[in-house]
XYZ file of N, CA and C in Angstrom:
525
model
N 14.202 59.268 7.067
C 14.758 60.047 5.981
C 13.580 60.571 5.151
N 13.546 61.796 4.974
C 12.409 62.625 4.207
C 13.343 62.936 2.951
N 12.260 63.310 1.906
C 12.673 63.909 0.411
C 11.790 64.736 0.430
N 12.064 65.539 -0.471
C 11.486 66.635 -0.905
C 9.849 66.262 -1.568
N 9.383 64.848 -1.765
C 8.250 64.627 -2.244
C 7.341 64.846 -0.838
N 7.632 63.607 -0.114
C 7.186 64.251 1.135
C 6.552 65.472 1.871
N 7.621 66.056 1.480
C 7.272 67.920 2.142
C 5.844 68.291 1.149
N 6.178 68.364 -0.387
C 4.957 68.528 -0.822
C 3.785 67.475 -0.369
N 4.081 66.730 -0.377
C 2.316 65.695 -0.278
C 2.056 66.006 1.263
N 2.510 66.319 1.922
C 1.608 66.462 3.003
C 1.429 68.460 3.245
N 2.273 69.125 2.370
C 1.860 70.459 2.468
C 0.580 70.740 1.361
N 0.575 69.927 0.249
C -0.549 70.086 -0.473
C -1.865 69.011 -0.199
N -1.639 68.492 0.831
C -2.297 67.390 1.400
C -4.077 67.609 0.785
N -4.620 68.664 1.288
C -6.044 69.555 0.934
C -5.842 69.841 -0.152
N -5.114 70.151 -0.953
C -5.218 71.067 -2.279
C -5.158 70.115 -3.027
N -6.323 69.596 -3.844
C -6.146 68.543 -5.533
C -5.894 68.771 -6.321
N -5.642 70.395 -6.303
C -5.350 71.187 -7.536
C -4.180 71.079 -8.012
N -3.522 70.884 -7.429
C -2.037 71.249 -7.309
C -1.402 69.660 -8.114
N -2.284 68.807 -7.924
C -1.859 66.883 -8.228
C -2.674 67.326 -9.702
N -3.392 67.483 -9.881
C -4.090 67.343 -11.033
C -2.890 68.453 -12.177
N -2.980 69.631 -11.774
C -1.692 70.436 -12.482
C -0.743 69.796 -13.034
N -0.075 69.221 -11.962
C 0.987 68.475 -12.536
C 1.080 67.449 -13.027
N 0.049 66.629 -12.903
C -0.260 65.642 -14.380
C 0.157 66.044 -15.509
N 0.847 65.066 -16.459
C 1.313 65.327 -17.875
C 0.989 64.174 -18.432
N 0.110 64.190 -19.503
C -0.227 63.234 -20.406
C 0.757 63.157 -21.181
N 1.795 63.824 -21.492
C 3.137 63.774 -22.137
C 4.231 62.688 -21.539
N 4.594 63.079 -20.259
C 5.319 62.034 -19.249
C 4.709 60.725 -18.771
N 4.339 59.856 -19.808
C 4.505 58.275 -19.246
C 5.802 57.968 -19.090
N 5.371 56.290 -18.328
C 6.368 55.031 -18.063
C 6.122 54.520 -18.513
N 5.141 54.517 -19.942
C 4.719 53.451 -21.233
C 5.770 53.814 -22.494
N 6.360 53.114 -23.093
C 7.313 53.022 -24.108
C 6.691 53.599 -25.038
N 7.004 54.439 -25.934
C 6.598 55.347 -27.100
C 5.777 54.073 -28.737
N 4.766 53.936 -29.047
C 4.471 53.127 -30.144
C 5.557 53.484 -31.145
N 6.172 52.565 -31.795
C 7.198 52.809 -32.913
C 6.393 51.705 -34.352
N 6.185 52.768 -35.384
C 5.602 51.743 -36.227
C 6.262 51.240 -37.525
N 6.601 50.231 -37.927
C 7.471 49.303 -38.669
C 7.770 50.157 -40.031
N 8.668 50.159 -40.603
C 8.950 51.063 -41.476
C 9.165 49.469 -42.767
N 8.834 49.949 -44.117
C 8.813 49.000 -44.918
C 10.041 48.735 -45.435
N 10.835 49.531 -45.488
C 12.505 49.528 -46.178
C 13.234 48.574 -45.238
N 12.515 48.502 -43.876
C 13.716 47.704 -42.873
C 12.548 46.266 -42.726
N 13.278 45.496 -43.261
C 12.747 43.892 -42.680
C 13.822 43.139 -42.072
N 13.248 41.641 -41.767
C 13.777 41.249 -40.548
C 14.619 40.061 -41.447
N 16.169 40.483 -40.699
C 17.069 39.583 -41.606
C 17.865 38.369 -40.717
N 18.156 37.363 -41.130
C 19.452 36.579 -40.166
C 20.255 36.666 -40.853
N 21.424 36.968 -39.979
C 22.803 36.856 -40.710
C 23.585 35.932 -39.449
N 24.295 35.152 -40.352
C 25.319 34.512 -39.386
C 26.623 34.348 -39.739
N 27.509 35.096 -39.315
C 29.022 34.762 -39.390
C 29.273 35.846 -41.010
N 28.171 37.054 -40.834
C 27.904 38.089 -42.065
C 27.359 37.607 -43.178
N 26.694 36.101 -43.147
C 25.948 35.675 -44.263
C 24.541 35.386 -44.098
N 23.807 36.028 -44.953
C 22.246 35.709 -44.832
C 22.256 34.890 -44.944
N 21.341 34.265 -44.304
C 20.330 33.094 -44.328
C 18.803 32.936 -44.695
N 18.911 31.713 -45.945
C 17.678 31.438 -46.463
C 16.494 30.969 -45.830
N 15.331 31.359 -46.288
C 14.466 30.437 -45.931
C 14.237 29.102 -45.306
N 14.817 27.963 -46.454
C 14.832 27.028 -46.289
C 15.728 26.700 -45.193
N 17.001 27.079 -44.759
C 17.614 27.111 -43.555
C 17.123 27.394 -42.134
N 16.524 28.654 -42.179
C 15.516 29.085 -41.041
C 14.668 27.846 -40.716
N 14.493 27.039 -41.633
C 12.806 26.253 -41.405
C 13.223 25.376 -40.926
N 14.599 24.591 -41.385
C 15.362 23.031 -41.194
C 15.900 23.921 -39.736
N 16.407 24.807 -39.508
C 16.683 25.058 -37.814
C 15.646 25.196 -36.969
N 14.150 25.871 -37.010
C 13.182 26.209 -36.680
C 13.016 24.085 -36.442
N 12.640 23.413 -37.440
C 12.584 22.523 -36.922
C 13.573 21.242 -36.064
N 14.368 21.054 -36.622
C 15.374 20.952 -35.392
C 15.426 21.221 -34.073
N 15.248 22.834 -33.999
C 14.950 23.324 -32.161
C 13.493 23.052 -31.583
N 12.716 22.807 -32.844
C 11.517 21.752 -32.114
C 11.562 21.086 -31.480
N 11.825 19.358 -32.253
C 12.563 18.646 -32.240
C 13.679 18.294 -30.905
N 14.465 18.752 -30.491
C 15.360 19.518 -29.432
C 14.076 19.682 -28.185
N 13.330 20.864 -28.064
C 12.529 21.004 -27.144
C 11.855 19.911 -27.047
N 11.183 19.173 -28.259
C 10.329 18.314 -27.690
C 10.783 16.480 -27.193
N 12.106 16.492 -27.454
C 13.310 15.546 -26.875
C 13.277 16.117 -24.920
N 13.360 17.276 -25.155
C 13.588 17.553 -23.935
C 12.918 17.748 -22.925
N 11.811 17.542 -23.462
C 10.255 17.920 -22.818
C 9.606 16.321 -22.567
N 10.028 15.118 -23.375
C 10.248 13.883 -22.992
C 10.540 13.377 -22.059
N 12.082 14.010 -22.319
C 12.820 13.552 -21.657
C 12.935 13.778 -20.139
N 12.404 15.021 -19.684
C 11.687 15.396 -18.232
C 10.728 15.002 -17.975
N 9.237 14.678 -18.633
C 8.564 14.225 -18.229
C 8.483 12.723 -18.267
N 9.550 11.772 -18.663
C 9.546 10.167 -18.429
C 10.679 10.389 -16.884
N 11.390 11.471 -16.780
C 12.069 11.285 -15.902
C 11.545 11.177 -14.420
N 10.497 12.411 -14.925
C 9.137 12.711 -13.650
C 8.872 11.430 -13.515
N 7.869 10.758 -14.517
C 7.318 9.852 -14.633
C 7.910 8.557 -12.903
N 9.403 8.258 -13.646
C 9.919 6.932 -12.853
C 10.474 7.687 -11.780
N 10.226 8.924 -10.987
C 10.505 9.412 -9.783
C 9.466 9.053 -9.089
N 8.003 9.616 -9.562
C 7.011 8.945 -8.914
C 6.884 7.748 -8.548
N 6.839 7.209 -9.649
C 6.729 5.694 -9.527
C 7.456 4.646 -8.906
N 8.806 5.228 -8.507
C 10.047 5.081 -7.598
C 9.451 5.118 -6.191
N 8.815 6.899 -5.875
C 8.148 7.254 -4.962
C 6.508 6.084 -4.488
N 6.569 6.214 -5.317
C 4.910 5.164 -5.105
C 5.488 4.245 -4.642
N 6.500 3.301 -4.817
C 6.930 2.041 -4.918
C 7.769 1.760 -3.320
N 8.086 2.876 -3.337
C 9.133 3.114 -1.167
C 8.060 3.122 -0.793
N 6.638 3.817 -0.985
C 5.456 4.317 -0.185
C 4.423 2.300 0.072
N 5.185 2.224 -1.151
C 4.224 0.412 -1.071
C 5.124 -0.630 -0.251
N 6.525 -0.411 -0.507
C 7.500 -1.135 0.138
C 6.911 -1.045 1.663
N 6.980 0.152 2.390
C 6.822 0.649 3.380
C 5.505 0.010 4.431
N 4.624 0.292 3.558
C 3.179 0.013 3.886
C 3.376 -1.612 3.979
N 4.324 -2.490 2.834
C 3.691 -4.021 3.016
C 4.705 -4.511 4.483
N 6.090 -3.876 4.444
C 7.009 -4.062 5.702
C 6.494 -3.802 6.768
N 5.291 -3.095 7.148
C 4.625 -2.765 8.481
C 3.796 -4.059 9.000
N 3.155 -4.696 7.108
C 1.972 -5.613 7.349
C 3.136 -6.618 7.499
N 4.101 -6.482 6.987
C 4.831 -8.055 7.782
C 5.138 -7.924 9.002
N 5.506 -6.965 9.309
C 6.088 -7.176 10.895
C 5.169 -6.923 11.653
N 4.144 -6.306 11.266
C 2.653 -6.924 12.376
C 2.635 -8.204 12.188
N 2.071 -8.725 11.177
C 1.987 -10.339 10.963
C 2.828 -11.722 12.007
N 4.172 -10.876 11.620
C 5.085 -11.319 12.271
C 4.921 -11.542 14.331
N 4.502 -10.200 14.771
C 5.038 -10.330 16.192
C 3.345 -10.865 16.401
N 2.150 -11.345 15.612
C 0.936 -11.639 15.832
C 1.134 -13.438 15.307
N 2.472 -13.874 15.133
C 2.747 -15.123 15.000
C 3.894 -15.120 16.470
N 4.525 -14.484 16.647
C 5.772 -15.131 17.862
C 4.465 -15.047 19.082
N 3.329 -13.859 19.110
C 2.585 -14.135 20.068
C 1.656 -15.533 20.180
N 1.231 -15.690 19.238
C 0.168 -16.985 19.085
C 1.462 -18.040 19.171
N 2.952 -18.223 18.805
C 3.644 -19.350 19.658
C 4.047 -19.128 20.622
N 4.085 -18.235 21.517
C 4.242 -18.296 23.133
C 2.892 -18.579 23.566
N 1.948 -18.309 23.155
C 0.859 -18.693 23.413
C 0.402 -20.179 23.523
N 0.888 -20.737 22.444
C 0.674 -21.843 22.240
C 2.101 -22.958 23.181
N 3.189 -22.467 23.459
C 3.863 -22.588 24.231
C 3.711 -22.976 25.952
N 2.971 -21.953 26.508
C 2.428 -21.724 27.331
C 0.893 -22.969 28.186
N -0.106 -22.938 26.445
C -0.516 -23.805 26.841
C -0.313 -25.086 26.149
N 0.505 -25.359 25.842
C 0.935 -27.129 26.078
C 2.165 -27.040 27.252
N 2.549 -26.354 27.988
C 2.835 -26.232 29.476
C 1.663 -26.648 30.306
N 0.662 -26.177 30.212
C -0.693 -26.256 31.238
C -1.366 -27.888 30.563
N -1.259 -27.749 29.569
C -1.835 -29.201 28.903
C -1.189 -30.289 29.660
N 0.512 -30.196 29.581
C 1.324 -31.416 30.072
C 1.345 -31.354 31.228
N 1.296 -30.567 32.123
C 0.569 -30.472 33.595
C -1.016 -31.391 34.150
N -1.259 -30.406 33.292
C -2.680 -31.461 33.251
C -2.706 -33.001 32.965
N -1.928 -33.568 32.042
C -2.403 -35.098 31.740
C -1.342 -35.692 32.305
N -0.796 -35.073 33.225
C 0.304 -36.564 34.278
C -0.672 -37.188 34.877
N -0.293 -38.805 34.757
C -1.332 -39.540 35.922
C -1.578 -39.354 37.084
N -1.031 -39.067 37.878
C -1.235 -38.664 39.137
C -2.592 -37.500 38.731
N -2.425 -36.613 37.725
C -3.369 -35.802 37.783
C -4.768 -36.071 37.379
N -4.658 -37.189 36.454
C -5.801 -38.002 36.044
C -6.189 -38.853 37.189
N -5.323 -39.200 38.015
C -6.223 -40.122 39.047
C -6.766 -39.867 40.049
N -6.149 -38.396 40.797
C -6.917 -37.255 41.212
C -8.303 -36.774 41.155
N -8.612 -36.301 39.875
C -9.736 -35.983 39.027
C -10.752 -37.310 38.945
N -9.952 -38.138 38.490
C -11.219 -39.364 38.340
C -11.786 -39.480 39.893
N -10.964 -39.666 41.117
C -11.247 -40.156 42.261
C -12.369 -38.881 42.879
N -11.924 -37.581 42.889
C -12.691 -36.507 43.666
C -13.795 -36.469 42.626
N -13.336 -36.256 41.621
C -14.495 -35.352 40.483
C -15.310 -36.206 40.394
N -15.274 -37.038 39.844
C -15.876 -38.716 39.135
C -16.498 -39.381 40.143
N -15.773 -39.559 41.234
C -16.165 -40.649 41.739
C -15.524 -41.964 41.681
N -14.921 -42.320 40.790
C -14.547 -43.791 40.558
C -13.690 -44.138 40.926
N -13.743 -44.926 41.328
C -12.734 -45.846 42.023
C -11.303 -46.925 41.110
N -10.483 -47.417 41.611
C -9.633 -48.057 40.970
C -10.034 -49.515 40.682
N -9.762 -49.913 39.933
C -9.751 -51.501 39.427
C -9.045 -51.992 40.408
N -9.414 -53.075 40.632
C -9.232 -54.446 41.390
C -8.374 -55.595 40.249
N -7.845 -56.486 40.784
C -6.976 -57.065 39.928
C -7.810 -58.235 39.650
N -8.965 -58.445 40.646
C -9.890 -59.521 40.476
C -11.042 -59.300 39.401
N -11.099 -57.739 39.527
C -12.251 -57.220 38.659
C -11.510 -56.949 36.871
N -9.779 -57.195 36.318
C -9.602 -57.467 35.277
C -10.040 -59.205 34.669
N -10.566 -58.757 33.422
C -10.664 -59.582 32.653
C -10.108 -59.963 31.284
N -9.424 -60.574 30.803
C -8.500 -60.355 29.463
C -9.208 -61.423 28.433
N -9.231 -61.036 27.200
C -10.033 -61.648 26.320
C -8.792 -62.022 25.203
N -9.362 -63.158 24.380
C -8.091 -63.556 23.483
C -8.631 -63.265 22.466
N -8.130 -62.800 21.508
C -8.670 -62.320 20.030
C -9.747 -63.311 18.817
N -8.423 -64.307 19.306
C -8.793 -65.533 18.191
C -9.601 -66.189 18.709
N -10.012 -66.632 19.891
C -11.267 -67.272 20.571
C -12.815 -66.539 20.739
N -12.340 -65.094 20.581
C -13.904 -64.374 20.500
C -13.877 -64.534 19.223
N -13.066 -64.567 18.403
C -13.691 -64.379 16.629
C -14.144 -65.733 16.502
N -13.368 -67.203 16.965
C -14.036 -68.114 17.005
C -15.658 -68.678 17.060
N -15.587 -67.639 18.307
C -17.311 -67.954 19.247
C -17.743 -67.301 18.394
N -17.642 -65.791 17.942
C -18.707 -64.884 17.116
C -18.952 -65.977 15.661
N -18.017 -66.571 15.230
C -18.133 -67.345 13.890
C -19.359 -68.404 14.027
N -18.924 -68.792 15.579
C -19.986 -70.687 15.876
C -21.504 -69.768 16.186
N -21.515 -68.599 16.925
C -22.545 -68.084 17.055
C -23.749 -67.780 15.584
N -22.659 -67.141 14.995
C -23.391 -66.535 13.755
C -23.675 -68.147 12.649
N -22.786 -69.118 12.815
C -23.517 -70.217 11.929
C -24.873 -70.856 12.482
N -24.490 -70.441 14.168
C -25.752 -70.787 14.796
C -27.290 -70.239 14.913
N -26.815 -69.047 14.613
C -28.184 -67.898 14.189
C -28.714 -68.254 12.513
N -27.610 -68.760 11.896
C -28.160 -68.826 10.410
C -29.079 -69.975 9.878
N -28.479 -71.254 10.616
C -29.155 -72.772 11.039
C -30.648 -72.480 11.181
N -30.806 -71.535 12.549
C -32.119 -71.174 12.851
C -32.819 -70.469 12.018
N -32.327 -70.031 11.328
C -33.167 -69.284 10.620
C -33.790 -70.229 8.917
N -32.607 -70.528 9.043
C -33.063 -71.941 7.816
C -34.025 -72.729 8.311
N -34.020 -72.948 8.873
C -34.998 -74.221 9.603
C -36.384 -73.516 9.945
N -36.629 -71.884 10.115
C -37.641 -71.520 10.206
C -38.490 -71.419 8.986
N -37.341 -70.940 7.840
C -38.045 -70.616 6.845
C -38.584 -71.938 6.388
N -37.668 -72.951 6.216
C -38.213 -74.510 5.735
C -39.465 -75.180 5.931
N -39.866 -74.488 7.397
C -41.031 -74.973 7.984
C -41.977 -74.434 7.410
């Protein structure tokens, strides 16, 4: 779709003369300066009654007041969104470190599972007597080669022994 601007800008395409002509320092899209006239000042009326000074000032502050309630009141709201947000972001992060924690404990008890399986394998007698005989070398006891000792008769002898070591020794020093 062409307009009639068209047709000119590309028929005067070469010619600058023709753009400059029709320039008008008269025809802006800037709003005309209008300058304040002294007879007209700036009034409130409400409900067809002026309003004083002192009214203007007690509303002026009030809608302060108002904005700055409300300007509070969004930014404490911000405030505990974040901090809401921070707080899922920490939840999150410590629920990972538990349930790592977690499957790094069920592993170390299958682990540990596993080997007291191999442990109780290992210490059946049969498996100890195995080991002693190939590995070791040693042989089994003989029923001739047990000897059984009585408690109260070695503490006896150690007692007659040791009065007997002490005798001697008295008798050395005496000399």
């Amino acid at each position: 779709m062409t307009n009639a601007n068209d047709f000119r800008k590309y028929s005067y395409a070469a010619d600058t003369t023709y753009l400059i002509e029709s320039f008008s320092y008269t025809r802006g899209s800037h709003a005309p300066k209008l300058e304040p006239q002294e007879d007209e000042r700036l009034k409130v009326r409400e409900g067809g009654k002026l309003k004083s000074k002192k009214q203007l000032r007690a509303e002026q502050k009030s809608a302060f007041i108002k904005a700055i309630t409300v300007v509070s009141v969004a930014v404490i709201s911000l405030l505990m969104i974040g901090m809401s947000l921070h707080s899922f972001a920490l939840k999150n992060e410590l629920t990972r470190e538990i349930q790592k924690t977690q499957t790094s404990i069920a592993l170390a008890e299958s682990e540990n599972i596993s080997l007291q399986s191999q442990l109780d394998a290992l210490v059946s007698i049969s498996t100890i007597d195995k080991y002693a005989v190939e590995q070791l070398n040693m042989t089994k006891v003989k029923s001739n080669q047990i000897r059984y000792i009585s408690v109260e008769d070695f503490k006896n002898h150690r007692e007659a022994q040791l009065n007997k070591d002490n005798q001697q020794k008295s008798n050395k020093n005496n000399n």
